[in-house]
């Protein structure tokens, strides 16, 4: 008799734990989605060059990040990790701008493709953000400032946040 009672308690505990785990999954917060996750722009960075760049977006609730990478621009000198101060300004479809900032970048050797981010900012549900009309401002070594602007709309279209 005692063996059956132990099995029943063990089974009840297993069933209860499984049910609680399922409820926890059902009520766990989900990461919001941004569409598209990646867009391509063509940028003009003045005397520093320019060309095609990729913007990658992520979203977690009202927090969003952007990473920009391009092989059209390369590091003119060796740059240490997290040494570029960057500000990305995107245009909101309804008017105004959204700003994403940070000092995140990988270490880059001379000639490496340029990459900055993730740059952090805040979004609201339904925000539609476009690079065209905005800018990316990067400050290197505290005194060299490079400003890049998109020469046309991004492809496949604006970033829309949930």
PDB file of C-alpha atoms in Angstrom:
ATOM      1  CA  UNK A   1       0.000   0.000   0.000  1.00  0.00           C
ATOM      2  CA  UNK A   2       2.659   2.424   0.961  1.00  0.00           C
ATOM      3  CA  UNK A   3       4.374   2.050  -2.459  1.00  0.00           C
ATOM      4  CA  UNK A   4       1.203   3.036  -4.334  1.00  0.00           C
ATOM      5  CA  UNK A   5       0.732   6.097  -2.131  1.00  0.00           C
ATOM      6  CA  UNK A   6       4.280   7.269  -2.967  1.00  0.00           C
ATOM      7  CA  UNK A   7       3.640   6.787  -6.691  1.00  0.00           C
ATOM      8  CA  UNK A   8       0.398   8.784  -6.475  1.00  0.00           C
ATOM      9  CA  UNK A   9       2.094  11.647  -4.623  1.00  0.00           C
ATOM     10  CA  UNK A  10       4.971  11.602  -7.101  1.00  0.00           C
ATOM     11  CA  UNK A  11       2.544  11.618 -10.024  1.00  0.00           C
ATOM     12  CA  UNK A  12       0.514  14.464  -8.461  1.00  0.00           C
ATOM     13  CA  UNK A  13       3.671  16.500  -7.893  1.00  0.00           C
ATOM     14  CA  UNK A  14       4.791  15.899 -11.502  1.00  0.00           C
ATOM     15  CA  UNK A  15       1.386  16.859 -12.914  1.00  0.00           C
ATOM     16  CA  UNK A  16       1.215  19.982 -10.732  1.00  0.00           C
ATOM     17  CA  UNK A  17       4.762  21.036 -11.694  1.00  0.00           C
ATOM     18  CA  UNK A  18       3.952  20.516 -15.382  1.00  0.00           C
ATOM     19  CA  UNK A  19       0.759  22.575 -15.103  1.00  0.00           C
ATOM     20  CA  UNK A  20       2.583  25.398 -13.298  1.00  0.00           C
ATOM     21  CA  UNK A  21       5.326  25.394 -15.925  1.00  0.00           C
ATOM     22  CA  UNK A  22       2.735  25.588 -18.716  1.00  0.00           C
ATOM     23  CA  UNK A  23       0.984  28.493 -16.965  1.00  0.00           C
ATOM     24  CA  UNK A  24       4.314  30.249 -16.516  1.00  0.00           C
ATOM     25  CA  UNK A  25       4.971  29.952 -20.251  1.00  0.00           C
ATOM     26  CA  UNK A  26       1.500  31.205 -21.079  1.00  0.00           C
ATOM     27  CA  UNK A  27       1.921  34.312 -18.935  1.00  0.00           C
ATOM     28  CA  UNK A  28       5.607  34.987 -19.632  1.00  0.00           C
ATOM     29  CA  UNK A  29       6.187  38.343 -21.336  1.00  0.00           C
ATOM     30  CA  UNK A  30       7.054  38.048 -24.998  1.00  0.00           C
ATOM     31  CA  UNK A  31       9.544  40.169 -26.879  1.00  0.00           C
ATOM     32  CA  UNK A  32       7.881  42.558 -29.258  1.00  0.00           C
ATOM     33  CA  UNK A  33       8.697  42.405 -32.917  1.00  0.00           C
ATOM     34  CA  UNK A  34       9.928  45.067 -35.275  1.00  0.00           C
ATOM     35  CA  UNK A  35       9.325  44.723 -39.009  1.00  0.00           C
ATOM     36  CA  UNK A  36      11.524  44.578 -41.012  1.00  0.00           C
ATOM     37  CA  UNK A  37      14.355  43.426 -38.764  1.00  0.00           C
ATOM     38  CA  UNK A  38      16.933  44.627 -41.295  1.00  0.00           C
ATOM     39  CA  UNK A  39      16.939  47.398 -43.878  1.00  0.00           C
ATOM     40  CA  UNK A  40      19.486  48.720 -46.366  1.00  0.00           C
ATOM     41  CA  UNK A  41      20.325  52.382 -46.901  1.00  0.00           C
ATOM     42  CA  UNK A  42      22.752  54.298 -49.063  1.00  0.00           C
ATOM     43  CA  UNK A  43      24.571  56.884 -46.981  1.00  0.00           C
ATOM     44  CA  UNK A  44      26.671  59.955 -47.721  1.00  0.00           C
ATOM     45  CA  UNK A  45      29.306  60.689 -45.091  1.00  0.00           C
ATOM     46  CA  UNK A  46      30.843  63.734 -46.768  1.00  0.00           C
ATOM     47  CA  UNK A  47      34.608  63.649 -47.128  1.00  0.00           C
ATOM     48  CA  UNK A  48      34.669  60.356 -45.200  1.00  0.00           C
ATOM     49  CA  UNK A  49      32.944  58.502 -48.044  1.00  0.00           C
ATOM     50  CA  UNK A  50      29.718  56.583 -48.045  1.00  0.00           C
ATOM     51  CA  UNK A  51      27.834  53.788 -49.735  1.00  0.00           C
ATOM     52  CA  UNK A  52      25.489  50.970 -48.830  1.00  0.00           C
ATOM     53  CA  UNK A  53      24.909  50.163 -45.157  1.00  0.00           C
ATOM     54  CA  UNK A  54      22.717  47.735 -43.245  1.00  0.00           C
ATOM     55  CA  UNK A  55      20.593  48.781 -40.268  1.00  0.00           C
ATOM     56  CA  UNK A  56      19.440  45.994 -37.960  1.00  0.00           C
ATOM     57  CA  UNK A  57      16.707  46.661 -35.387  1.00  0.00           C
ATOM     58  CA  UNK A  58      15.567  44.786 -32.285  1.00  0.00           C
ATOM     59  CA  UNK A  59      12.759  45.522 -29.864  1.00  0.00           C
ATOM     60  CA  UNK A  60      11.939  44.471 -26.319  1.00  0.00           C
ATOM     61  CA  UNK A  61       8.821  46.297 -25.143  1.00  0.00           C
ATOM     62  CA  UNK A  62       9.498  50.019 -25.478  1.00  0.00           C
ATOM     63  CA  UNK A  63      13.268  49.496 -25.647  1.00  0.00           C
ATOM     64  CA  UNK A  64      14.800  49.253 -29.107  1.00  0.00           C
ATOM     65  CA  UNK A  65      18.313  48.982 -30.467  1.00  0.00           C
ATOM     66  CA  UNK A  66      19.922  49.576 -33.845  1.00  0.00           C
ATOM     67  CA  UNK A  67      23.208  48.294 -35.240  1.00  0.00           C
ATOM     68  CA  UNK A  68      24.729  49.745 -38.405  1.00  0.00           C
ATOM     69  CA  UNK A  69      27.336  47.922 -40.466  1.00  0.00           C
ATOM     70  CA  UNK A  70      28.915  48.724 -43.794  1.00  0.00           C
ATOM     71  CA  UNK A  71      31.835  47.564 -45.871  1.00  0.00           C
ATOM     72  CA  UNK A  72      31.528  50.757 -47.980  1.00  0.00           C
ATOM     73  CA  UNK A  73      33.307  52.621 -45.162  1.00  0.00           C
ATOM     74  CA  UNK A  74      36.302  51.158 -43.394  1.00  0.00           C
ATOM     75  CA  UNK A  75      38.281  52.096 -40.318  1.00  0.00           C
ATOM     76  CA  UNK A  76      40.997  54.596 -41.348  1.00  0.00           C
ATOM     77  CA  UNK A  77      42.934  53.784 -38.150  1.00  0.00           C
ATOM     78  CA  UNK A  78      42.748  51.036 -35.530  1.00  0.00           C
ATOM     79  CA  UNK A  79      39.788  51.629 -33.234  1.00  0.00           C
ATOM     80  CA  UNK A  80      39.325  50.091 -29.807  1.00  0.00           C
ATOM     81  CA  UNK A  81      36.170  48.327 -28.712  1.00  0.00           C
ATOM     82  CA  UNK A  82      33.446  50.733 -27.530  1.00  0.00           C
ATOM     83  CA  UNK A  83      35.447  53.802 -28.579  1.00  0.00           C
ATOM     84  CA  UNK A  84      32.978  55.453 -31.013  1.00  0.00           C
ATOM     85  CA  UNK A  85      30.275  57.694 -29.559  1.00  0.00           C
ATOM     86  CA  UNK A  86      27.287  57.318 -31.901  1.00  0.00           C
ATOM     87  CA  UNK A  87      23.905  59.010 -32.249  1.00  0.00           C
ATOM     88  CA  UNK A  88      21.400  57.670 -34.769  1.00  0.00           C
ATOM     89  CA  UNK A  89      18.431  59.942 -35.485  1.00  0.00           C
ATOM     90  CA  UNK A  90      15.499  58.402 -37.359  1.00  0.00           C
ATOM     91  CA  UNK A  91      12.416  60.204 -38.683  1.00  0.00           C
ATOM     92  CA  UNK A  92       8.967  59.230 -37.346  1.00  0.00           C
ATOM     93  CA  UNK A  93       6.229  58.811 -39.951  1.00  0.00           C
ATOM     94  CA  UNK A  94       3.847  61.075 -38.008  1.00  0.00           C
ATOM     95  CA  UNK A  95       6.459  63.781 -37.462  1.00  0.00           C
ATOM     96  CA  UNK A  96       9.346  64.182 -35.096  1.00  0.00           C
ATOM     97  CA  UNK A  97      12.381  62.001 -34.573  1.00  0.00           C
ATOM     98  CA  UNK A  98      13.595  59.087 -32.471  1.00  0.00           C
ATOM     99  CA  UNK A  99      17.177  59.083 -31.171  1.00  0.00           C
ATOM    100  CA  UNK A 100      19.327  56.030 -30.436  1.00  0.00           C
ATOM    101  CA  UNK A 101      22.696  56.466 -28.733  1.00  0.00           C
ATOM    102  CA  UNK A 102      25.602  54.422 -27.496  1.00  0.00           C
ATOM    103  CA  UNK A 103      29.306  53.789 -27.385  1.00  0.00           C
ATOM    104  CA  UNK A 104      29.162  50.197 -28.580  1.00  0.00           C
ATOM    105  CA  UNK A 105      31.372  49.033 -31.434  1.00  0.00           C
ATOM    106  CA  UNK A 106      33.703  46.099 -32.020  1.00  0.00           C
ATOM    107  CA  UNK A 107      37.455  46.631 -32.111  1.00  0.00           C
ATOM    108  CA  UNK A 108      38.439  47.409 -35.713  1.00  0.00           C
ATOM    109  CA  UNK A 109      41.810  47.189 -37.430  1.00  0.00           C
ATOM    110  CA  UNK A 110      42.785  49.539 -40.263  1.00  0.00           C
ATOM    111  CA  UNK A 111      40.605  48.652 -43.266  1.00  0.00           C
ATOM    112  CA  UNK A 112      37.966  46.691 -41.313  1.00  0.00           C
ATOM    113  CA  UNK A 113      34.330  47.341 -42.252  1.00  0.00           C
ATOM    114  CA  UNK A 114      32.694  49.970 -40.048  1.00  0.00           C
ATOM    115  CA  UNK A 115      30.198  48.741 -37.437  1.00  0.00           C
ATOM    116  CA  UNK A 116      28.492  50.596 -34.571  1.00  0.00           C
ATOM    117  CA  UNK A 117      25.866  49.505 -32.099  1.00  0.00           C
ATOM    118  CA  UNK A 118      23.746  48.383 -30.565  1.00  0.00           C
ATOM    119  CA  UNK A 119      22.525  51.947 -30.099  1.00  0.00           C
ATOM    120  CA  UNK A 120      19.695  52.183 -27.568  1.00  0.00           C
ATOM    121  CA  UNK A 121      16.512  54.216 -27.551  1.00  0.00           C
ATOM    122  CA  UNK A 122      12.807  54.139 -26.826  1.00  0.00           C
ATOM    123  CA  UNK A 123       9.890  53.396 -29.155  1.00  0.00           C
ATOM    124  CA  UNK A 124       6.122  53.288 -28.843  1.00  0.00           C
ATOM    125  CA  UNK A 125       3.793  50.709 -30.288  1.00  0.00           C
ATOM    126  CA  UNK A 126       3.049  51.645 -33.889  1.00  0.00           C
ATOM    127  CA  UNK A 127       6.140  53.842 -34.359  1.00  0.00           C
ATOM    128  CA  UNK A 128       7.281  53.861 -37.986  1.00  0.00           C
ATOM    129  CA  UNK A 129      10.918  54.979 -38.303  1.00  0.00           C
ATOM    130  CA  UNK A 130      12.877  55.854 -41.453  1.00  0.00           C
ATOM    131  CA  UNK A 131      16.593  56.647 -41.883  1.00  0.00           C
ATOM    132  CA  UNK A 132      15.983  59.016 -44.810  1.00  0.00           C
ATOM    133  CA  UNK A 133      15.864  62.525 -43.377  1.00  0.00           C
ATOM    134  CA  UNK A 134      17.746  61.463 -40.261  1.00  0.00           C
ATOM    135  CA  UNK A 135      21.457  61.014 -39.605  1.00  0.00           C
ATOM    136  CA  UNK A 136      24.181  58.988 -37.955  1.00  0.00           C
ATOM    137  CA  UNK A 137      26.739  61.059 -36.067  1.00  0.00           C
ATOM    138  CA  UNK A 138      29.904  59.286 -34.900  1.00  0.00           C
ATOM    139  CA  UNK A 139      32.624  60.864 -32.775  1.00  0.00           C
ATOM    140  CA  UNK A 140      36.007  59.152 -32.767  1.00  0.00           C
ATOM    141  CA  UNK A 141      38.857  60.030 -30.373  1.00  0.00           C
ATOM    142  CA  UNK A 142      36.627  62.734 -28.894  1.00  0.00           C
ATOM    143  CA  UNK A 143      37.275  65.233 -31.661  1.00  0.00           C
ATOM    144  CA  UNK A 144      36.708  63.661 -35.097  1.00  0.00           C
ATOM    145  CA  UNK A 145      33.010  63.877 -35.951  1.00  0.00           C
ATOM    146  CA  UNK A 146      31.562  62.047 -38.937  1.00  0.00           C
ATOM    147  CA  UNK A 147      27.954  62.716 -39.949  1.00  0.00           C
ATOM    148  CA  UNK A 148      26.246  60.392 -42.409  1.00  0.00           C
ATOM    149  CA  UNK A 149      22.837  60.904 -44.030  1.00  0.00           C
ATOM    150  CA  UNK A 150      20.746  58.538 -46.122  1.00  0.00           C
ATOM    151  CA  UNK A 151      20.487  59.596 -49.768  1.00  0.00           C
ATOM    152  CA  UNK A 152      17.057  57.976 -50.210  1.00  0.00           C
ATOM    153  CA  UNK A 153      14.441  55.845 -48.449  1.00  0.00           C
ATOM    154  CA  UNK A 154      15.567  52.612 -46.846  1.00  0.00           C
ATOM    155  CA  UNK A 155      14.715  49.275 -48.382  1.00  0.00           C
ATOM    156  CA  UNK A 156      12.455  47.368 -47.881  1.00  0.00           C
ATOM    157  CA  UNK A 157      10.754  50.191 -45.956  1.00  0.00           C
ATOM    158  CA  UNK A 158      10.465  51.890 -42.582  1.00  0.00           C
ATOM    159  CA  UNK A 159      10.885  50.011 -39.301  1.00  0.00           C
ATOM    160  CA  UNK A 160       7.475  49.484 -37.690  1.00  0.00           C
ATOM    161  CA  UNK A 161       7.390  48.589 -33.984  1.00  0.00           C
ATOM    162  CA  UNK A 162       4.754  46.497 -32.165  1.00  0.00           C
TER     163      UNK A 162
END
